[in-house]
Short mmCIF file of C-alpha atoms in Angstrom, two decimals:
data_model
loop_
_atom_site.label_atom_id
_atom_site.label_comp_id
_atom_site.label_asym_id
_atom_site.label_seq_id
_atom_site.Cartn_x
_atom_site.Cartn_y
_atom_site.Cartn_z
CA MET A 1 27.78 37.89 -12.23
CA LYS A 2 24.47 38.30 -14.22
CA TYR A 3 26.21 35.93 -16.78
CA LEU A 4 27.22 33.64 -14.82
CA LEU A 5 23.36 33.05 -13.63
CA PHE A 6 22.27 33.35 -16.69
CA LEU A 7 24.39 31.00 -18.28
CA LEU A 8 23.69 28.79 -15.54
CA LEU A 9 19.24 29.20 -16.29
CA PHE A 10 19.87 28.71 -19.28
CA LEU A 11 21.25 25.31 -18.93
CA LEU A 12 18.98 23.86 -16.42
CA ILE A 13 15.65 24.84 -18.81
CA LEU A 14 18.23 23.02 -21.42
CA GLY A 15 18.60 20.17 -19.96
CA VAL A 16 15.26 19.63 -18.68
CA VAL A 17 14.23 19.97 -22.14
CA GLY A 18 16.50 17.49 -22.94
CA VAL A 19 15.08 15.46 -20.45
CA ALA A 20 11.67 15.97 -21.47
CA SER A 21 11.93 14.93 -25.13
CA ASN A 22 14.11 11.92 -25.29
CA PRO A 23 13.04 8.99 -26.00
CA SER A 24 16.07 7.54 -25.78
CA PRO A 25 16.98 6.43 -22.18
CA GLY A 26 21.08 7.13 -22.45
CA PHE A 27 20.70 10.58 -23.54
CA ALA A 28 17.45 12.08 -20.69
CA ALA A 29 19.92 10.73 -18.43
CA LEU A 30 23.18 12.87 -19.97
CA SER A 31 20.26 16.34 -19.78
CA LEU A 32 20.07 15.15 -16.94
CA VAL A 33 23.47 15.15 -15.51
CA MET A 34 23.34 19.00 -17.19
CA VAL A 35 20.42 19.36 -14.61
CA ALA A 36 21.67 18.56 -11.87
CA GLY A 37 25.31 19.92 -12.10
CA SER A 38 23.33 24.07 -13.74
CA GLY A 39 20.92 22.91 -10.61
CA CYS A 40 23.42 22.50 -7.98
CA SER A 41 25.53 25.22 -8.68
CA LEU A 42 22.77 27.92 -8.68
CA LEU A 43 21.87 26.48 -5.16
CA ALA A 44 25.50 26.92 -3.78
CA GLY A 45 24.91 30.15 -4.91
CA GLN A 46 22.70 30.65 -3.21
CA GLY A 47 23.50 29.19 0.13
CA GLY A 48 22.26 25.89 -0.10
CA TYR A 49 25.55 24.22 -0.49
CA PHE A 50 25.25 20.45 1.56
CA LEU A 51 22.30 20.10 -0.08
CA ALA A 52 24.48 20.87 -3.64
CA LEU A 53 26.74 19.13 -2.91
CA ILE A 54 24.74 15.45 -1.12
CA LEU A 55 22.61 15.63 -4.87
CA PHE A 56 25.99 15.30 -6.74
CA LEU A 57 27.31 12.63 -4.45
CA ILE A 58 24.15 10.72 -3.71
CA TYR A 59 22.01 11.11 -6.88
CA LEU A 60 24.42 11.23 -9.21
CA GLY A 61 26.64 9.40 -8.47
CA GLY A 62 24.95 6.84 -7.16
CA MET A 63 21.39 6.93 -8.38
CA LEU A 64 22.35 8.19 -11.58
CA VAL A 65 24.87 5.12 -12.56
CA VAL A 66 23.15 2.87 -11.11
CA PHE A 67 20.09 3.23 -14.17
CA ALA A 68 22.72 4.12 -16.91
CA TYR A 69 24.09 0.15 -16.62
CA SER A 70 20.26 -0.96 -16.39
CA VAL A 71 19.68 1.62 -19.28
CA ALA A 72 23.20 -0.08 -21.14
CA PHE A 73 21.28 -3.83 -20.67
CA THR A 74 18.19 -2.10 -23.24
CA GLY A 75 20.53 -1.25 -26.10
CA SER A 76 18.69 -0.12 -29.26
CA ASP A 77 20.22 0.18 -32.82
CA TYR A 78 18.32 2.65 -34.09
CA VAL A 79 18.84 5.85 -31.04
CA GLU A 80 17.25 8.93 -31.73
CA GLY A 81 17.86 12.67 -30.46
CA TRP A 82 18.46 15.54 -31.32
CA GLY A 83 19.55 14.49 -34.97
CA THR A 84 16.31 13.69 -35.50
CA ARG A 85 13.08 16.30 -36.95
CA ARG A 86 10.45 14.92 -34.94
CA ILE A 87 12.45 15.47 -31.61
CA SER A 88 13.83 18.52 -32.53
CA LEU A 89 10.72 19.92 -33.06
CA ALA A 90 9.45 18.51 -29.93
CA ALA A 91 12.06 20.42 -27.63
CA ALA A 92 11.41 23.47 -29.78
CA GLY A 93 7.73 22.80 -28.37
CA TYR A 94 8.90 22.06 -24.92
CA LEU A 95 11.37 25.54 -25.09
CA LEU A 96 8.27 27.58 -26.16
CA LEU A 97 5.93 26.57 -23.75
CA VAL A 98 8.80 27.41 -20.47
CA TRP A 99 9.21 30.67 -22.49
CA GLY A 100 5.66 31.59 -22.25
CA GLY A 101 5.10 30.25 -18.72
CA GLY A 102 7.56 32.47 -17.88
CA VAL A 103 6.08 35.63 -19.14
CA ILE A 104 3.02 34.53 -17.55
CA LEU A 105 4.86 34.23 -14.51
CA SER A 106 7.17 36.97 -14.20
CA THR A 107 4.33 39.73 -13.29
CA ASN A 108 5.54 39.44 -10.10
CA LEU A 109 9.23 39.76 -9.55
CA ASN A 110 9.34 41.17 -6.59
CA GLU A 111 8.97 38.03 -4.43
CA GLU A 112 11.46 36.62 -1.94
CA PHE A 113 10.80 33.10 -1.17
CA TRP A 114 14.39 31.52 -1.17
CA THR A 115 15.64 30.59 2.55
CA VAL A 116 17.61 27.36 2.73
CA GLY A 117 19.63 28.92 5.84
CA ALA A 118 18.20 30.48 9.87
CA SER A 119 20.54 30.74 12.83
CA PHE A 120 18.68 28.42 15.63
CA GLY A 121 20.70 26.94 18.46
CA GLU A 122 24.32 26.23 19.05
CA PHE A 123 23.98 25.95 14.81
CA MET A 124 24.26 29.42 13.64
CA SER A 125 23.82 30.53 9.68
CA LEU A 126 24.45 27.00 8.29
CA GLU A 127 21.47 25.33 5.79
CA TYR A 128 18.97 23.81 7.21
CA SER A 129 19.77 20.32 5.56
CA LEU A 130 22.83 20.09 7.04
CA VAL A 131 21.62 20.78 10.76
CA GLY A 132 18.28 18.51 9.67
CA VAL A 133 21.49 15.76 9.38
CA ALA A 134 23.63 16.84 11.99
CA HIS A 135 19.65 16.65 14.27
CA LEU A 136 19.37 13.65 12.89
CA TYR A 137 22.99 12.16 14.15
CA MET A 138 23.01 14.14 17.38
CA GLY A 139 19.95 13.32 19.07
CA GLY A 140 17.95 11.32 16.54
CA GLY A 141 18.43 7.76 19.12
CA TRP A 142 16.63 5.07 17.89
CA LEU A 143 14.79 7.05 14.78
CA LEU A 144 18.40 7.20 13.27
CA VAL A 145 18.53 3.21 13.97
CA ALA A 146 15.67 2.48 12.66
CA GLY A 147 16.49 4.85 9.20
CA ALA A 148 19.30 2.73 8.79
CA TRP A 149 17.79 -0.40 9.46
CA ALA A 150 15.37 0.51 6.25
CA LEU A 151 18.39 0.99 4.74
CA LEU A 152 19.51 -2.38 4.77
CA LEU A 153 16.39 -3.55 4.33
CA VAL A 154 15.50 -2.11 0.88
CA LEU A 155 19.41 -3.54 0.30
CA LEU A 156 18.41 -6.92 1.29
CA ALA A 157 15.09 -6.96 0.03
CA VAL A 158 16.04 -6.45 -3.65
CA LEU A 159 19.18 -8.46 -3.45
CA GLU A 160 16.85 -11.29 -2.92
CA LEU A 161 13.99 -10.13 -5.70
CA VAL A 162 17.07 -10.26 -8.10
CA ARG A 163 18.51 -13.06 -6.61
CA GLY A 164 18.63 -15.01 -10.92
CA ALA A 165 20.49 -18.28 -12.04
CA SER A 166 16.79 -20.66 -12.08
CA ARG A 167 15.73 -19.38 -8.49
CA GLY A 168 13.75 -16.19 -10.37
CA ALA A 169 11.58 -15.70 -12.55
CA VAL A 170 14.58 -12.96 -14.36
CA ARG A 171 15.67 -16.21 -16.05
CA VAL A 172 18.11 -14.83 -18.39
CA VAL A 173 20.95 -13.82 -15.55
CA MET L 1 13.72 -18.37 1.29
CA SER L 2 16.81 -18.54 3.37
CA PRO L 3 16.06 -18.96 7.58
CA TYR L 4 17.61 -15.65 8.31
CA MET L 5 15.65 -13.96 5.21
CA LEU L 6 12.81 -15.11 6.21
CA ILE L 7 13.74 -13.96 10.09
CA ILE L 8 14.63 -10.56 8.74
CA LEU L 9 11.72 -9.79 6.75
CA ILE L 10 9.04 -10.84 9.22
CA PHE L 11 10.65 -8.98 11.53
CA THR L 12 10.82 -5.28 9.71
CA LEU L 13 7.12 -6.32 8.91
CA GLY L 14 5.93 -6.07 12.85
CA LEU L 15 8.81 -2.99 13.11
CA GLY L 16 6.82 -1.18 10.13
CA THR L 17 3.58 -0.97 11.11
CA LEU L 18 4.94 -0.42 14.96
CA ILE L 19 6.27 2.98 13.65
CA THR L 20 3.75 4.19 11.97
CA LEU L 21 0.93 2.70 15.04
CA SER L 22 3.59 4.81 17.48
CA SER L 23 4.05 7.79 15.20
CA SER L 24 2.83 11.22 15.85
CA HIS L 25 5.27 12.57 12.77
CA TRP L 26 4.00 12.41 9.03
CA LEU L 27 7.49 11.33 8.10
CA ILE L 28 8.07 8.59 10.38
CA ALA L 29 4.55 7.43 9.39
CA TRP L 30 5.53 6.89 5.69
CA MET L 31 8.75 5.23 7.04
CA GLY L 32 6.66 2.38 9.18
CA LEU L 33 5.04 2.23 5.06
CA GLU L 34 7.67 2.20 3.32
CA LEU L 35 8.65 0.01 5.71
CA ASN L 36 6.12 -2.42 5.01
CA THR L 37 5.96 -2.17 1.59
CA PHE L 38 9.94 -3.35 1.44
CA ALA L 39 10.10 -6.31 3.18
CA ILE L 40 6.98 -7.72 1.50
CA LEU L 41 7.86 -7.83 -1.65
CA PRO L 42 10.47 -10.94 -1.37
CA LEU L 43 7.36 -12.60 0.17
CA MET L 44 5.96 -12.02 -2.28
CA ALA L 45 7.84 -13.10 -4.81
CA GLN L 46 8.95 -16.26 -3.25
CA GLN L 47 7.57 -18.73 -5.61
CA HIS L 48 9.62 -17.26 -8.25
CA SER L 49 7.05 -17.53 -11.16
CA PRO L 50 5.97 -15.17 -14.16
CA ARG L 51 2.54 -14.54 -12.32
CA ALA L 52 4.59 -13.75 -8.79
CA MET L 53 6.37 -10.96 -9.76
CA GLU L 54 3.48 -9.07 -11.27
CA ALA L 55 2.00 -9.21 -8.62
CA THR L 56 5.11 -7.86 -6.73
CA ILE L 57 5.93 -5.46 -9.22
CA LYS L 58 2.14 -4.64 -9.00
CA TYR L 59 1.54 -4.15 -5.51
CA PHE L 60 5.25 -2.24 -4.92
CA ILE L 61 3.70 0.53 -7.68
CA ILE L 62 1.00 1.01 -6.10
CA GLN L 63 2.29 1.13 -2.90
CA THR L 64 4.79 3.35 -3.62
CA THR L 65 1.68 5.97 -5.79
CA ALA L 66 0.48 5.94 -2.44
CA ALA L 67 3.48 6.99 0.06
CA THR L 68 4.13 9.59 -2.74
CA MET L 69 0.94 11.15 -2.78
CA LEU L 70 1.13 11.17 1.19
CA LEU L 71 3.97 11.98 0.96
CA PHE L 72 3.38 15.53 -0.56
CA ALA L 73 0.07 15.70 1.02
CA SER L 74 2.23 16.20 4.90
CA VAL L 75 4.88 17.90 3.08
CA SER L 76 1.92 20.27 2.18
CA ASN L 77 0.77 20.44 5.22
CA ALA L 78 3.87 21.14 6.86
CA TRP L 79 3.67 23.95 4.25
CA LEU L 80 0.48 25.31 4.70
CA SER L 81 0.54 25.10 8.70
CA GLY L 82 4.04 24.84 9.60
CA GLN L 83 4.16 21.41 11.99
CA TRP L 84 3.81 17.81 11.55
CA GLU L 85 1.33 16.32 13.64
CA ILE L 86 -0.44 13.98 12.11
CA GLN L 87 -3.30 14.78 14.48
CA GLN L 88 -3.44 18.29 14.04
CA MET L 89 -3.59 18.73 10.18
CA SER L 90 -5.33 21.69 9.55
CA HIS L 91 -5.90 22.49 5.69
CA PRO L 92 -8.53 20.69 3.96
CA THR L 93 -6.51 19.93 0.93
CA PRO L 94 -3.83 18.18 2.14
CA LEU L 95 -6.41 16.12 4.89
CA ALA L 96 -8.35 14.50 1.77
CA LEU L 97 -5.72 14.22 -0.22
CA ILE L 98 -3.71 11.70 2.34
CA THR L 99 -7.29 10.22 2.47
CA ILE L 100 -7.82 9.01 -0.77
CA ALA L 101 -3.97 8.20 -1.00
CA LEU L 102 -4.53 5.54 2.58
CA ALA L 103 -7.40 4.60 0.26
CA LEU L 104 -5.14 3.43 -2.16
CA LYS L 105 -2.70 1.85 0.12
CA LEU L 106 -5.82 -0.14 1.42
CA GLY L 107 -7.62 -1.61 -2.10
CA LEU L 108 -10.38 0.93 -1.43
CA ALA L 109 -12.89 1.54 -4.45
CA PRO L 110 -12.97 2.75 -6.56
CA MET L 111 -9.45 2.40 -5.95
CA HIS L 112 -9.87 -1.60 -5.63
CA ALA L 113 -8.42 -2.94 -8.98
CA TRP L 114 -5.33 -4.36 -8.06
CA PHE L 115 -6.54 -6.14 -5.34
CA PRO L 116 -7.70 -9.21 -6.31
CA GLU L 117 -4.95 -8.64 -9.48
CA VAL L 118 -2.12 -9.21 -6.35
CA LEU L 119 -4.05 -11.76 -4.05
CA GLN L 120 -4.17 -14.24 -7.30
CA GLY L 121 -0.49 -14.65 -7.99
CA LEU L 122 0.13 -15.02 -3.84
CA ASN L 123 0.58 -17.35 -1.88
CA PHE L 124 -1.86 -18.10 1.11
CA SER L 125 0.28 -17.24 3.54
CA THR L 126 1.15 -13.93 1.55
CA GLY L 127 -2.37 -13.12 0.54
CA LEU L 128 -3.15 -13.83 5.00
CA ILE L 129 -0.31 -11.05 5.37
CA LEU L 130 -1.27 -9.33 2.45
CA SER L 131 -5.32 -8.80 3.94
CA THR L 132 -4.27 -8.67 7.36
CA TRP L 133 -1.04 -7.10 9.23
CA GLN L 134 -0.52 -4.44 6.25
CA LYS L 135 -4.51 -3.63 6.65
CA LEU L 136 -2.99 -2.07 10.53
CA ALA L 137 -0.89 0.68 9.58
CA PRO L 138 -3.23 2.68 6.76
CA PHE L 139 -6.17 2.18 9.21
CA SER L 140 -4.34 3.77 12.45
CA LEU L 141 -3.42 6.55 10.23
CA LEU L 142 -7.08 6.98 8.73
CA LEU L 143 -8.27 7.08 12.27
CA GLN L 144 -5.80 9.56 13.76
CA ILE L 145 -6.86 12.39 11.31
CA PRO L 146 -9.27 14.64 11.74
CA PRO L 147 -12.58 14.41 10.55
CA THR L 148 -12.34 15.34 6.62
CA SER L 149 -15.22 16.12 4.13
CA SER L 150 -17.87 13.50 5.10
CA PHE L 151 -19.12 12.88 1.32
CA LEU L 152 -16.01 11.87 0.54
CA LEU L 153 -15.59 8.87 2.97
CA ILE L 154 -19.53 7.97 3.15
CA THR L 155 -18.55 7.74 -1.06
CA LEU L 156 -15.74 5.64 -0.68
CA GLY L 157 -17.55 3.64 2.40
CA PHE L 158 -20.46 2.68 -0.01
CA ILE L 159 -18.41 2.12 -3.38
CA SER L 160 -16.40 -0.35 -1.95
CA VAL L 161 -18.99 -2.30 -0.68
CA LEU L 162 -20.89 -2.30 -3.84
CA MET L 163 -17.95 -2.81 -5.77
CA GLY L 164 -16.38 -5.62 -3.71
CA GLY L 165 -20.07 -7.71 -4.08
CA TRP L 166 -20.42 -7.22 -8.19
CA GLY L 167 -16.72 -7.70 -8.96
CA GLY L 168 -17.06 -11.37 -6.39
CA LEU L 169 -19.68 -12.30 -8.25
CA ASN L 170 -18.27 -13.50 -11.58
CA GLN L 171 -15.49 -15.59 -9.68
CA THR L 172 -14.44 -18.79 -9.54
CA GLN L 173 -11.32 -18.48 -8.19
CA LEU L 174 -10.88 -18.03 -3.98
CA ARG L 175 -8.22 -15.78 -3.96
CA LYS L 176 -9.79 -13.05 -6.61
CA ILE L 177 -13.12 -13.22 -4.20
CA LEU L 178 -11.03 -13.26 -1.06
CA GLY L 179 -9.50 -9.63 -2.10
CA TYR L 180 -13.09 -8.99 -2.93
CA SER L 181 -14.27 -9.93 0.17
CA SER L 182 -11.97 -7.52 1.90
CA ILE L 183 -13.08 -4.85 -0.36
CA ALA L 184 -16.36 -4.93 0.95
CA HIS L 185 -15.23 -4.93 4.29
CA LEU L 186 -13.08 -2.49 4.46
CA GLY L 187 -16.01 -0.14 3.18
CA TRP L 188 -17.95 -0.79 6.04
CA MET L 189 -15.09 -0.11 7.77
CA ILE L 190 -14.73 3.56 6.17
CA LEU L 191 -18.43 4.48 6.41
CA ILE L 192 -18.43 3.76 10.06
CA MET L 193 -14.85 6.24 11.24
CA GLN L 194 -16.41 9.46 11.49
CA TYR L 195 -19.15 8.93 13.17
CA ALA L 196 -17.58 5.96 15.62
CA PRO L 197 -14.01 5.21 15.14
CA PRO L 198 -14.58 2.39 18.22
CA LEU L 199 -16.71 0.92 15.93
CA THR L 200 -13.73 0.73 12.87
CA LEU L 201 -11.73 -0.77 14.92
CA LEU L 202 -14.39 -3.91 15.70
CA ALA L 203 -14.84 -4.08 12.48
CA LEU L 204 -10.79 -4.44 11.50
CA THR L 205 -10.53 -7.19 13.79
CA VAL L 206 -13.61 -8.94 13.13
CA TYR L 207 -12.83 -9.40 9.49
CA ILE L 208 -9.71 -9.77 10.79
CA VAL L 209 -10.40 -12.81 12.32
CA LEU L 210 -12.98 -14.40 10.03
CA THR L 211 -10.88 -13.32 6.65
CA SER L 212 -7.84 -14.82 9.09
CA SER L 213 -9.85 -18.85 8.86
CA MET L 214 -10.54 -18.25 5.08
CA PHE L 215 -7.70 -18.01 4.43
CA LEU L 216 -6.31 -21.25 6.74
CA THR L 217 -8.99 -23.11 5.76
CA PHE L 218 -8.15 -22.45 2.44
CA LEU L 219 -4.07 -23.26 2.84
CA TYR L 220 -5.21 -26.49 5.25
CA ASN L 221 -7.18 -27.49 2.04
CA GLN L 222 -4.93 -26.21 -0.66
CA ALA L 223 -8.11 -24.98 -2.59
CA THR L 224 -7.34 -22.22 -5.35
CA ASN L 225 -9.94 -22.35 -6.53
CA ILE L 226 -13.96 -23.57 -6.00
CA ASN L 227 -13.76 -27.01 -8.23
CA SER L 228 -11.11 -27.67 -5.68
CA LEU L 229 -12.96 -26.35 -3.08
CA ALA L 230 -15.63 -28.33 -3.40
CA ILE L 231 -13.75 -31.85 -3.27
CA SER L 232 -12.26 -30.59 -0.07
CA TRP L 233 -14.63 -32.61 1.96
CA THR L 234 -12.22 -35.41 1.47
CA LYS L 235 -8.99 -34.21 2.81
CA THR L 236 -11.09 -32.86 6.45
CA PRO L 237 -14.60 -33.48 7.07
CA MET L 238 -14.21 -31.25 10.03
CA LEU L 239 -13.02 -28.23 8.66
CA THR L 240 -15.97 -28.48 6.52
CA ALA L 241 -18.25 -29.12 7.97
CA LEU L 242 -17.40 -25.08 9.53
CA THR L 243 -16.79 -23.91 6.69
CA PRO L 244 -19.80 -22.57 5.53
CA LEU L 245 -20.44 -21.29 8.99
CA VAL L 246 -16.94 -19.14 8.47
CA LEU L 247 -18.19 -18.24 5.37
CA LEU L 248 -21.86 -17.10 6.92
CA SER L 249 -19.84 -15.13 9.91
CA LEU L 250 -18.26 -13.18 6.97
CA GLY L 251 -21.82 -12.37 4.97
CA GLY L 252 -22.71 -10.83 8.15
CA LEU L 253 -25.06 -13.41 8.94
CA PRO L 254 -26.99 -13.58 12.95
CA PRO L 255 -26.09 -15.72 15.21
CA LEU L 256 -22.44 -15.44 14.20
CA THR L 257 -19.91 -13.38 15.05
CA GLY L 258 -19.78 -11.23 11.60
CA PHE L 259 -23.55 -9.93 12.01
CA LEU L 260 -21.49 -7.34 14.94
CA PRO L 261 -19.79 -4.93 12.67
CA LYS L 262 -22.77 -5.04 11.30
CA TRP L 263 -25.73 -4.78 13.32
CA ALA L 264 -23.68 -1.50 15.01
CA ILE L 265 -22.11 0.05 11.98
CA LEU L 266 -26.17 0.41 10.69
CA GLN L 267 -27.77 0.71 14.43
CA GLU L 268 -25.13 4.01 14.22
CA LEU L 269 -25.44 5.36 11.19
CA THR L 270 -29.19 5.45 11.42
CA LYS L 271 -28.54 6.71 14.95
CA GLN L 272 -26.62 9.54 13.09
CA GLY L 273 -29.37 10.22 10.27
CA LEU L 274 -28.00 8.25 7.29
CA THR L 275 -31.12 6.22 6.80
CA PRO L 276 -31.46 6.13 3.12
CA VAL L 277 -27.33 5.30 3.36
CA ALA L 278 -27.14 1.93 5.85
CA ALA L 279 -30.41 0.32 4.02
CA LEU L 280 -28.49 0.99 0.37
CA THR L 281 -25.01 -0.83 2.34
CA ALA L 282 -26.86 -3.38 3.87
CA LEU L 283 -28.43 -4.34 0.48
CA SER L 284 -25.47 -4.53 -0.88
CA ALA L 285 -24.03 -6.71 1.24
CA LEU L 286 -27.03 -8.97 -0.76
CA LEU L 287 -24.26 -9.50 -3.16
CA SER L 288 -21.22 -10.54 -1.04
CA LEU L 289 -23.55 -13.17 0.90
CA TYR L 290 -23.98 -14.33 -2.68
CA PHE L 291 -21.18 -15.33 -3.42
CA TYR L 292 -20.52 -16.74 -0.41
CA LEU L 293 -23.02 -18.60 -0.05
CA ARG L 294 -21.92 -20.13 -3.59
CA LEU L 295 -18.98 -21.37 -1.78
CA SER L 296 -20.69 -22.44 1.37
CA TYR L 297 -22.92 -24.34 -1.91
CA ALA L 298 -19.31 -26.32 -2.84
CA THR L 299 -18.27 -26.90 0.09
CA ALA L 300 -20.24 -28.34 1.75
CA LEU L 301 -24.19 -28.44 0.88
CA THR L 302 -23.11 -30.62 -2.84
CA THR L 303 -21.05 -33.23 -3.53
CA PRO L 304 -19.31 -33.42 -6.32
CA PRO L 305 -18.77 -36.28 -8.81
CA ASN L 306 -15.91 -38.95 -7.60
CA ASN L 307 -14.61 -42.28 -7.92
CA LEU L 308 -13.64 -44.38 -4.61
CA PRO L 309 -10.06 -44.05 -4.00
CA ALA L 310 -10.68 -39.65 -3.84
CA THR L 311 -12.81 -40.12 -1.29
CA LEU L 312 -10.92 -41.21 0.84
CA PRO L 313 -7.47 -39.16 1.77
CA TRP L 314 -9.25 -38.10 5.22
CA ARG L 315 -8.08 -41.49 6.41
CA ILE L 316 -4.49 -40.18 6.71
CA ILE L 317 -3.25 -37.68 10.11
CA PHE L 318 -3.63 -34.56 8.81
CA LYS L 319 0.24 -33.40 10.27
CA GLN L 320 -0.37 -29.37 9.55
CA PRO L 321 -0.43 -28.00 12.76
CA THR L 322 -4.41 -26.80 13.83
CA THR L 323 -4.43 -24.97 16.42
CA PHE L 324 -4.71 -22.39 15.58
CA LEU L 325 -7.47 -22.31 12.72
CA ALA L 326 -9.61 -24.10 15.73
CA VAL L 327 -9.49 -20.95 17.69
CA LEU L 328 -10.24 -18.36 14.82
CA ILE L 329 -13.09 -20.65 13.65
CA THR L 330 -14.19 -20.57 17.47
CA MET L 331 -13.98 -17.09 17.83
CA SER L 332 -16.17 -16.24 13.86
CA LEU L 333 -18.67 -18.08 15.45
CA SER L 334 -19.27 -17.35 18.63
CA LEU L 335 -18.36 -14.13 19.41
CA LEU L 336 -21.78 -12.82 18.96
CA PRO L 337 -22.97 -13.30 22.60
CA LEU L 338 -20.55 -11.76 24.09
CA SER L 339 -21.32 -8.74 22.03
CA PRO L 340 -21.49 -5.99 25.34
CA SER L 341 -17.44 -7.45 26.13
CA VAL L 342 -16.40 -7.13 23.24
CA MET L 343 -17.86 -3.65 22.15
CA ALA L 344 -16.20 -2.63 25.12
CA PHE L 345 -13.54 -3.32 24.26
CA PHE L 346 -12.93 -0.43 21.71
CA THR L 347 -14.65 1.90 23.40
CA PHE L 348 -11.11 4.23 24.18
#
C-alpha cells in the first residue's frame, strides 16, 4: 500500500512539473492527464470517490477534451518537449523546488486535516460532495432551476459569440 | 441578433442581479454575478467588429478575475469562520479581499483602466447597461458586508474621484469621457459607504439617472466624439438646449439634481470629522467639471462651421421615442427642491 501511495504521489509531482515546464499545450495537457489520474486515485483512496469520479468525467472527459481540440487548431511545427535541454533543465529546477519545499514543510508531520466524509441526518458515512449534490437535487428547489439556467445560458452565450461565417469577428470559421 | 436570444440574455441580466440582490449566501451571490457577466457578453459582441470583440474579451477577463477573487475570499471566510453568511463575515483578510474584488468589478481606481477602453468598444445602449445595471449587484454586496478597513474604502473613493477627473481631461471620445465620469461618481459613492450607506444609494440612483440621460442623448444624436456632438444641434435643438444642463448636473452644480449627493456626502464627511478628505474630494471634482464644461461648450455654446443644407435635419420628424429620455432629463434637472423627500426615500 505504501508503494502504491508512493507511486501515485511521485506521478502527481512529476505531472505537475510537466505541466509547468512544457511550453507546448499538447504536452502540458498530457501531463495534466497524469496529474488528474494520480491525484484522483489518491483522493479515492482517502474516501473521496465521488469527487474523483466527477473530476474524471467533467474535467478530463469534458473540459480537457475541448481544450485539446482547441489546441489542435494551433499546431506548430517545432514542438519542444522534455527532449530539449532548456526544458529538461527547467523541469529539473522545478523538481528541486518541490524537494526543497518538501524539506521545509516536512517538520510538522503529525497534522491531520483530511476529512472528506461525515455522518449527519439521513446520510451516513458519505462524502461531503455527494451529500451536497444530493441536497441540491432533493431540497434545492428554484436554486436547482437557476443553476440549470446558468449552464444553459453559458452554452447559448458561447454559441452566440462564436457564431462565425461573416457574422463574427472570427472570420476564418 | 435573434429576438429569442435577446430575450434570453436580457432576462438573464435581470435574473442575475436579482439573485445577487436577494442572496445571503456567498455562493449564490457569486452565481448571480457570473450570470450577469455571461449574459452581457453576446450583447457586447453584437457589433461583430474587432473593436467590439476586444472590448468583450477584456470585460470577460476582468470580471472573471474579480469573481474568482470573490470566490477565494468567501471560501477563505467559510474556512475561517465556518459559515457563508454575507453579513456575518468576521475575518479582516477576506473582507479586504472582497472589497478589492468588488472594486475591480465596478471599475474603481486603481483598478479602473479597463473601464473606458471597454466602453469605447461598445455601442451606446450596451454601454448604458454596462454603466448602470451592472453596477447594482456589486454595490448590493458592498453595502451588505460588515465594516472593513476604513483606510481602504477612503483610498479607493478618493483615488477614483481623482483618476476619474484626471483621466477624462484628455479625451475626445464621448464613451471614454462617460467611462471616466462613471469612475469619478463611483468614487463618491464608495467614499461615504462606511458612514452613511443610504447616501451611497442616493448617489448611485442620481448617477444612474444622469448617466442614462447622457447615454441616451448621445445615442439619439449618434454622436461618438466631441466633433459629432458639436453638430448635433442641427438634429435636435431642444435636446441640445438641455444637454449642457444635464452635463452641469453631472458636474454637481446647484440648483441641479447632481448637487444633492455631493452636498449630502460632503456634509456627512464633515460631520464625521473628515474635513480634509471632503475638501480634497470636492477639489478633485473640479477636474470632472472641466471636461463636462468642455462638452457643454461644444454642444450648445458654440456653432461650428457648417453649410446650409447640413443645418436642416431638425426639420425632419424625429421617429425615435424620446419619452423615457424626457423623464430622465426632467429628473436630472429638477429634483433638488425635493431633496428632503428624495433623501427620506433612501433612508432605511
